[in-house]
mmCIF file of C-alpha atoms in Angstrom:
data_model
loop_
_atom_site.group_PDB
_atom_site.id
_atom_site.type_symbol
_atom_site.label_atom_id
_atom_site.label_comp_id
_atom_site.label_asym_id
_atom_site.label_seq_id
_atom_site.Cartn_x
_atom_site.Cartn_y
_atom_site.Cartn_z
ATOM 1 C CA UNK A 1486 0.000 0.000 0.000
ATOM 2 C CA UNK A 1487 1.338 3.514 -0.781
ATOM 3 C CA UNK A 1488 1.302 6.095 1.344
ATOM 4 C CA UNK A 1489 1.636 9.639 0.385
ATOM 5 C CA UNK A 1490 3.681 12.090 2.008
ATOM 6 C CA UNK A 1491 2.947 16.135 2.058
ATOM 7 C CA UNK A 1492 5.650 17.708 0.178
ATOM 8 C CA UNK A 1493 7.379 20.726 2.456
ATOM 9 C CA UNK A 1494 6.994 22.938 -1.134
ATOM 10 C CA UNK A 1495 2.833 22.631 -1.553
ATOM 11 C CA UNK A 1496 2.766 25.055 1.383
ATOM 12 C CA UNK A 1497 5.472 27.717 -0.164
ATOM 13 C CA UNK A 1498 4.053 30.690 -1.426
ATOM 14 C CA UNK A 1499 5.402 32.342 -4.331
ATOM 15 C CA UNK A 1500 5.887 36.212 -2.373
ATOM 16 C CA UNK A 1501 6.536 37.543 -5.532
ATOM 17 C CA UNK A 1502 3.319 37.337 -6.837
ATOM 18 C CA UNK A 1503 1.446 38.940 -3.388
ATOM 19 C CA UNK A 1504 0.433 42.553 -3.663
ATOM 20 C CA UNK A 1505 2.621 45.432 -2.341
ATOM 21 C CA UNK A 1506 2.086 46.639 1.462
ATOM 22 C CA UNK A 1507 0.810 50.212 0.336
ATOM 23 C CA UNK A 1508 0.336 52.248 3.735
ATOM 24 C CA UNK A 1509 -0.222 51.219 7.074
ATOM 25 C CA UNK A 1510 -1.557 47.800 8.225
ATOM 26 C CA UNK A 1511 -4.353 47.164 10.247
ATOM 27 C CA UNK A 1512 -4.624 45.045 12.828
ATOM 28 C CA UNK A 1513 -5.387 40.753 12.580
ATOM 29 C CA UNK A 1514 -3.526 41.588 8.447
ATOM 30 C CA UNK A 1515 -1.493 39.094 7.128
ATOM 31 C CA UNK A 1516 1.347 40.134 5.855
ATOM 32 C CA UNK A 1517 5.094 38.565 4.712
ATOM 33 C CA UNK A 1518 7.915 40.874 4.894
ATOM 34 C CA UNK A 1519 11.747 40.665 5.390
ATOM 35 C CA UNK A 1520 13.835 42.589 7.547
ATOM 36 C CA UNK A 1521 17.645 43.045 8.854
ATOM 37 C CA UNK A 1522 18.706 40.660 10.925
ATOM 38 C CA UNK A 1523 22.301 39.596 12.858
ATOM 39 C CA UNK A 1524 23.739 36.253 11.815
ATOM 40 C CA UNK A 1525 25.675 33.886 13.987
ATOM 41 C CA UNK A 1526 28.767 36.236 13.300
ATOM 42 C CA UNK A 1527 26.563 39.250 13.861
ATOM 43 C CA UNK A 1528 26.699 40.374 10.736
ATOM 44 C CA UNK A 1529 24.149 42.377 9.367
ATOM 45 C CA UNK A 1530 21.840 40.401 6.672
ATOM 46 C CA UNK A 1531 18.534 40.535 4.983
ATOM 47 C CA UNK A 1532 16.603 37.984 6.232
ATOM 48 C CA UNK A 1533 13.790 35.261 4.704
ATOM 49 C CA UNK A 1534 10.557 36.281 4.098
ATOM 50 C CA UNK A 1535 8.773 36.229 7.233
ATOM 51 C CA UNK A 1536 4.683 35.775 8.040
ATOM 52 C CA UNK A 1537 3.054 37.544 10.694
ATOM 53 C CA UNK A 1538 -0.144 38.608 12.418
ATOM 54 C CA UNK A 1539 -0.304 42.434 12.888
ATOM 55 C CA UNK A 1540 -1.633 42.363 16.462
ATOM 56 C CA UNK A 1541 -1.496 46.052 17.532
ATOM 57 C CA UNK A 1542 -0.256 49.293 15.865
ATOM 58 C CA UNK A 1543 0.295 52.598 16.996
ATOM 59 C CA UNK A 1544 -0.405 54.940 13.586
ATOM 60 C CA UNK A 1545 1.844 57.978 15.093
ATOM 61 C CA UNK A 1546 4.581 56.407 15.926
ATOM 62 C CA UNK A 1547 4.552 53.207 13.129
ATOM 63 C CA UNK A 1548 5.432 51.102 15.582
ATOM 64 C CA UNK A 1549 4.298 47.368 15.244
ATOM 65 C CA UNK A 1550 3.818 44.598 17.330
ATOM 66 C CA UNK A 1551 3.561 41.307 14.977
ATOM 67 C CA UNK A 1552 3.166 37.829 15.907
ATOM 68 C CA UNK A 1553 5.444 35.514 13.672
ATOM 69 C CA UNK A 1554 3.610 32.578 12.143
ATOM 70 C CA UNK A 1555 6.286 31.247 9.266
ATOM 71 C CA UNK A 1556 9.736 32.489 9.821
ATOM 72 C CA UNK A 1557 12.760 32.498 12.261
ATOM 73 C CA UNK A 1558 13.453 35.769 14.123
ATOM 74 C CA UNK A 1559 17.068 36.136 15.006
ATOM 75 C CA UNK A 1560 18.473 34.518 18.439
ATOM 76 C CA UNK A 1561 19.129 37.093 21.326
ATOM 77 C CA UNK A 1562 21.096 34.938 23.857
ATOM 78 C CA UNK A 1563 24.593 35.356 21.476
ATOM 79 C CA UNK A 1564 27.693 36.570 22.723
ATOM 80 C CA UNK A 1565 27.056 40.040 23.514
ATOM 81 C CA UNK A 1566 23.119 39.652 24.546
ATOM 82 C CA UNK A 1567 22.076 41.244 27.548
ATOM 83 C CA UNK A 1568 20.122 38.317 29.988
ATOM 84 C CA UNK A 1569 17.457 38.895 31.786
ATOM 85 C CA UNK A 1570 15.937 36.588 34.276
ATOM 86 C CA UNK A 1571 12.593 36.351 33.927
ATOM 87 C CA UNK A 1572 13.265 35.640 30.412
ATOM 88 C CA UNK A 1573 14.024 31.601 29.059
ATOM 89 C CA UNK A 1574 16.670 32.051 26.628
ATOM 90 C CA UNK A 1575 15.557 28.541 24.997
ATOM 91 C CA UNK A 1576 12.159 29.821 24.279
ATOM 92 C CA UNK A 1577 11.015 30.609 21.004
ATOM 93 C CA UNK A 1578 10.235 33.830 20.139
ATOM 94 C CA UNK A 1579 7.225 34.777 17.821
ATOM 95 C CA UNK A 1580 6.268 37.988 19.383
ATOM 96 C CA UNK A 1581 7.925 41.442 17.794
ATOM 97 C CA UNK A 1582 7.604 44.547 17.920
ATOM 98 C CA UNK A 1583 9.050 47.230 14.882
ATOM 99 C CA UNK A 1584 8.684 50.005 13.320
ATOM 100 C CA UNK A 1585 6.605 49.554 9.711
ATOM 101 C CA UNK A 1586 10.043 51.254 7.944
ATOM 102 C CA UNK A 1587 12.127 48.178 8.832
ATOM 103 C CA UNK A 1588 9.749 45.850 7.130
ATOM 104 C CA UNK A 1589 11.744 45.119 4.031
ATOM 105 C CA UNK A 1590 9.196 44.428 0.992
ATOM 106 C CA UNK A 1591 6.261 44.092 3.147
ATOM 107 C CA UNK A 1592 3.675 41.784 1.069
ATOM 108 C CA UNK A 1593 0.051 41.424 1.952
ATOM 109 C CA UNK A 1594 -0.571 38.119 2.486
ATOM 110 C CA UNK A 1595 -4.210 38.074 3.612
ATOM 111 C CA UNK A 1596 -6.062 41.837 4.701
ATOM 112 C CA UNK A 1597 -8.362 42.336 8.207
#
C-alpha cells in the first residue's frame, strides 16, 4: 500500500506574486515581509521572508507589534546579549515589535 507524504513545497508561497504593502496595516492583516537581521557572526543580513499577524499598531509612531507565524526571528542569547531573568533564553520567540520602515518588501498576504 502507498502512502503519500505532504511535500514541504505545496505550502510555499510564491511572495513575488502577493500585492505590495501600500500604507499602514491594520490590525489581525497578514502580511510577509523581510527585515535586517544579525547572523551567527553578527553580521548584518537581509533575512527570509517572514509571516506575521499584525496584532497592535500605533499609527503615530509606526510602531508594530507582529506575531510571527512562518519564519525564524534572530536569536538574542549570542555573545554580547544582555540576559534577563525572567526571560528563558531557549524559548522561542514569535512575538515582535518594529517600526513599519524596517519591514523590508512588506507583502500582503491576507487583509483584516
Amino acid at each position: 500500500e502507498e502512502q503519500k507524504t505532504m511535500s514541504v513545497d505545496e505550502d510555499i508561497i510564491d511572495y513575488s506574486k502577493l500585492k505590495d504593502l501600500v500604507g499602514m496595516p491594520q490590525p489581525q492583516d497578514k502580511l510577509a515581509f523581510k527585515m535586517l537581521d544579525l547572523n551567527e557572526s553578527y553580521n548584518p543580513v537581509i533575512s527570509a521572508y517572514k509571516e506575521g499577524v499584525i496584532l497592535k499598531l500605533d499609527p503615530s509612531s509606526q510602531n508594530v507589534i507582529v506575531r510571527i507565524l512562518r519564519g525564524v526571528i534572530a536569536p538574542t542569547n549570542g555573545r554580547f546579549a544582555m540576559v534577563n531573568d525572567s526571560e528563558d533564553p531557549a524559548s522561542p520567540v514569535d512575538t515582535i515589535e518594529l517600526n513599519i520602515r524596517q519591514m523590508i518588501e512588506p507583502k500582503i498576504i491576507e487583509s483584516s
